[in-house]
Amino acid sequence: MFSATPKRRAPGPYRSLFAERNFRRLMPAFALSDLGDGMTVVAVAWLALGLGPDGGRGALAGIAVAAYVLPGALGALLLGRWMQRLPAQRLLVTDSALRAVLLGTIPLAAWTGVLTPAVYIGLLGASSLLHAWGKAGKHALFAPLFSGDRRLAANSVLSTSLWISTIAGPALAGLLTNVVSPAWIIGLDAATFAVLAFQAGRTTLPSSPASGTATGGTRQGLSILRRQPELLGLLIVTWAFNLAFGPVEVALPLFVSHNLGAGAELLGIYWAVFGMGAVVGALALGAVRRLPLWPAMLGIIAVHGIGLLSFAITDTALPSLTGFAFAGLVYGPYSALSLTLIQHHARAESLTTVLAARSAVLLTASPLGAGLGGFLLDRASAPAVLIGCGALMIVIVPTGTVALKLAAGRRRNRRPSHTPTG
C-alpha cells in the first residue's frame, strides 16, 4: 500500500520553514501572485460572458477558461528541449514575466476598444504557454532546501496559499466588478506576476543538482512517470478528477447568473467558501501522522463529487454553498500529498522535468472539461452540468481502485524472486 507518512510537524517544522531566508523572502510574492490568480477565477469567465454573442456565451466562457490553462501543456511538450536546461529559478522568472506582459495587455486592449473574442483568447493562450515550466520551477525551487517532514510542510504552506487566494481572490474580484471592468482585474493579476518575477529574480538561491543538469525534456519526465507505478496510477486518477472538475468553472457562473439571478459578488462567495474549506483541509494535514495515500485520494474524489450533488437545489443558494464548501474541505490536502510523493520518488536532477511532464498531462484535463462544459451549457442547464460533474467524480473511484490494483501488481512483479537478508 502506498502511503504518505508525515510525522508530527506542527508547529515546529512550519516555524522552521520561515527560518530559511529564501523561503521567507519568496513566500509573500507567491501569495500575492496566488491572490491575483484567485481573482481571475471570476474575471476570466465573467469577461468572456460579456464579450460572447447571444447563444454562444457559455461556449466562449469555456474556451476562455481552457485558453488560460491548456497552452501550458503544449509548452511543456514542445519547448522541453530548451526549457529543461534552465534552473528552477529561471523557469519561474521567465514564466512570471511572460504572464505579466501578456495579461497586462488585456486591459489596454479593452481600453482602446480592440479587445475582440479572438484577441482575448489569443492573449490568454499565449500567457499560459510556459506555465507548466513555471509551476515546475516553483515546486522544485525549495526541494533541495527541505527534506522529509519539512518538505511536506513546505508543500502544505504553498497549497494553503493557493486556497487562501481562492477565498480572497474571487470575493475581491466580485466586489471590484461593481467598480471596474473584469479586464482591469486581469490587469491586477498581471501586476502580481510582475512582482513575483522581480522578487524571484533578485533572490540568490544556492545551486542544486537540479539546476541546469536535466538530461532530457518532458518526454523523459513522462518516461520516469511510466516507470513508477505509484506515480502513474496517481497521474491517471488525478487527470480524470481534473477533467470532471473542469466544467464546474464554466457552469458555476451561469448557475449564479441564470438560476439564482445574482451577480459576480455571489460567484465570488461560492469560490470563497470553497477556498475556506480547502484551507482547513490543507492545514489539517499537519495533524496526520500516517495517511494511506490511495484510499485518501479516492475518498477525496468521491466525497468531493457528493458535495457537488447539492447543486440540484436551485431555489436558494444556501444548500449549494454548503456543498461547495464541503467539497473544498475534502479537497484541501490533495495537492500537497501528491506533490510530496513526486518529490520523494523523483531524483533531484530530474525533478523539474518530472513536474513539468506531470503538469503537461494534468493541464489538458481541466481545459478539456471546461470546453466540454461550455458545449454542454448551450444544450443543458447549469445545474445538470454541475450534478453530472459530481456523478462522474463518484464513478472515477472504481476506476481508481482498478488502477491501484494494477500498480500494486506491477510493483510485485518487479520484485526479485529472492531478496537476500542481513
PDB file of N, CA and C in Angstrom, residues 244 301-302 304-306 308-309 385-395:
ATOM      1  N   ALA A 244     -13.216  16.009 -14.656  1.00  0.00           N
ATOM      2  CA  ALA A 244     -14.568  16.105 -14.118  1.00  0.00           C
ATOM      3  C   ALA A 244     -14.838  17.457 -13.482  1.00  0.00           C
ATOM      4  N   ILE A 301     -11.873  12.228  -3.827  1.00  0.00           N
ATOM      5  CA  ILE A 301     -12.594  12.382  -5.096  1.00  0.00           C
ATOM      6  C   ILE A 301     -14.074  12.062  -4.925  1.00  0.00           C
ATOM      7  N   ALA A 302     -14.375  10.953  -4.235  1.00  0.00           N
ATOM      8  CA  ALA A 302     -15.772  10.544  -4.072  1.00  0.00           C
ATOM      9  C   ALA A 302     -16.562  11.559  -3.258  1.00  0.00           C
ATOM     10  N   HIS A 304     -15.825  14.693  -2.725  1.00  0.00           N
ATOM     11  CA  HIS A 304     -15.913  15.932  -3.493  1.00  0.00           C
ATOM     12  C   HIS A 304     -17.107  15.871  -4.443  1.00  0.00           C
ATOM     13  N   GLY A 305     -17.269  14.730  -5.125  1.00  0.00           N
ATOM     14  CA  GLY A 305     -18.403  14.575  -6.027  1.00  0.00           C
ATOM     15  C   GLY A 305     -19.735  14.642  -5.303  1.00  0.00           C
ATOM     16  N   ILE A 306     -19.805  14.062  -4.119  1.00  0.00           N
ATOM     17  CA  ILE A 306     -21.042  14.122  -3.335  1.00  0.00           C
ATOM     18  C   ILE A 306     -21.399  15.571  -3.009  1.00  0.00           C
ATOM     19  N   LEU A 308     -20.892  18.176  -4.817  1.00  0.00           N
ATOM     20  CA  LEU A 308     -21.444  18.862  -5.993  1.00  0.00           C
ATOM     21  C   LEU A 308     -22.893  18.491  -6.263  1.00  0.00           C
ATOM     22  N   LEU A 309     -23.364  17.380  -5.723  1.00  0.00           N
ATOM     23  CA  LEU A 309     -24.758  16.996  -5.922  1.00  0.00           C
ATOM     24  C   LEU A 309     -25.721  17.994  -5.290  1.00  0.00           C
ATOM     25  N   VAL A 385     -25.284  20.192 -15.507  1.00  0.00           N
ATOM     26  CA  VAL A 385     -23.856  20.008 -15.752  1.00  0.00           C
ATOM     27  C   VAL A 385     -23.106  19.828 -14.437  1.00  0.00           C
ATOM     28  N   LEU A 386     -23.445  20.624 -13.427  1.00  0.00           N
ATOM     29  CA  LEU A 386     -22.775  20.539 -12.132  1.00  0.00           C
ATOM     30  C   LEU A 386     -23.041  19.192 -11.454  1.00  0.00           C
ATOM     31  N   ILE A 387     -24.275  18.742 -11.520  1.00  0.00           N
ATOM     32  CA  ILE A 387     -24.600  17.444 -10.931  1.00  0.00           C
ATOM     33  C   ILE A 387     -23.883  16.330 -11.691  1.00  0.00           C
ATOM     34  N   GLY A 388     -23.821  16.453 -13.013  1.00  0.00           N
ATOM     35  CA  GLY A 388     -23.103  15.466 -13.808  1.00  0.00           C
ATOM     36  C   GLY A 388     -21.632  15.389 -13.442  1.00  0.00           C
ATOM     37  N   CYS A 389     -21.012  16.539 -13.143  1.00  0.00           N
ATOM     38  CA  CYS A 389     -19.611  16.537 -12.705  1.00  0.00           C
ATOM     39  C   CYS A 389     -19.439  15.747 -11.418  1.00  0.00           C
ATOM     40  N   GLY A 390     -20.343  15.970 -10.467  1.00  0.00           N
ATOM     41  CA  GLY A 390     -20.267  15.227  -9.209  1.00  0.00           C
ATOM     42  C   GLY A 390     -20.442  13.736  -9.408  1.00  0.00           C
ATOM     43  N   ALA A 391     -21.392  13.363 -10.265  1.00  0.00           N
ATOM     44  CA  ALA A 391     -21.617  11.945 -10.522  1.00  0.00           C
ATOM     45  C   ALA A 391     -20.399  11.302 -11.178  1.00  0.00           C
ATOM     46  N   LEU A 392     -19.759  12.034 -12.106  1.00  0.00           N
ATOM     47  CA  LEU A 392     -18.576  11.495 -12.773  1.00  0.00           C
ATOM     48  C   LEU A 392     -17.439  11.269 -11.785  1.00  0.00           C
ATOM     49  N   MET A 393     -17.276  12.185 -10.818  1.00  0.00           N
ATOM     50  CA  MET A 393     -16.236  12.005  -9.806  1.00  0.00           C
ATOM     51  C   MET A 393     -16.475  10.741  -8.983  1.00  0.00           C
ATOM     52  N   ILE A 394     -17.715  10.474  -8.671  1.00  0.00           N
ATOM     53  CA  ILE A 394     -18.026   9.275  -7.902  1.00  0.00           C
ATOM     54  C   ILE A 394     -17.705   8.022  -8.720  1.00  0.00           C
ATOM     55  N   VAL A 395     -17.969   8.086 -10.024  1.00  0.00           N
ATOM     56  CA  VAL A 395     -17.689   6.950 -10.897  1.00  0.00           C
ATOM     57  C   VAL A 395     -16.186   6.711 -11.034  1.00  0.00           C
TER      58      VAL A 395
END
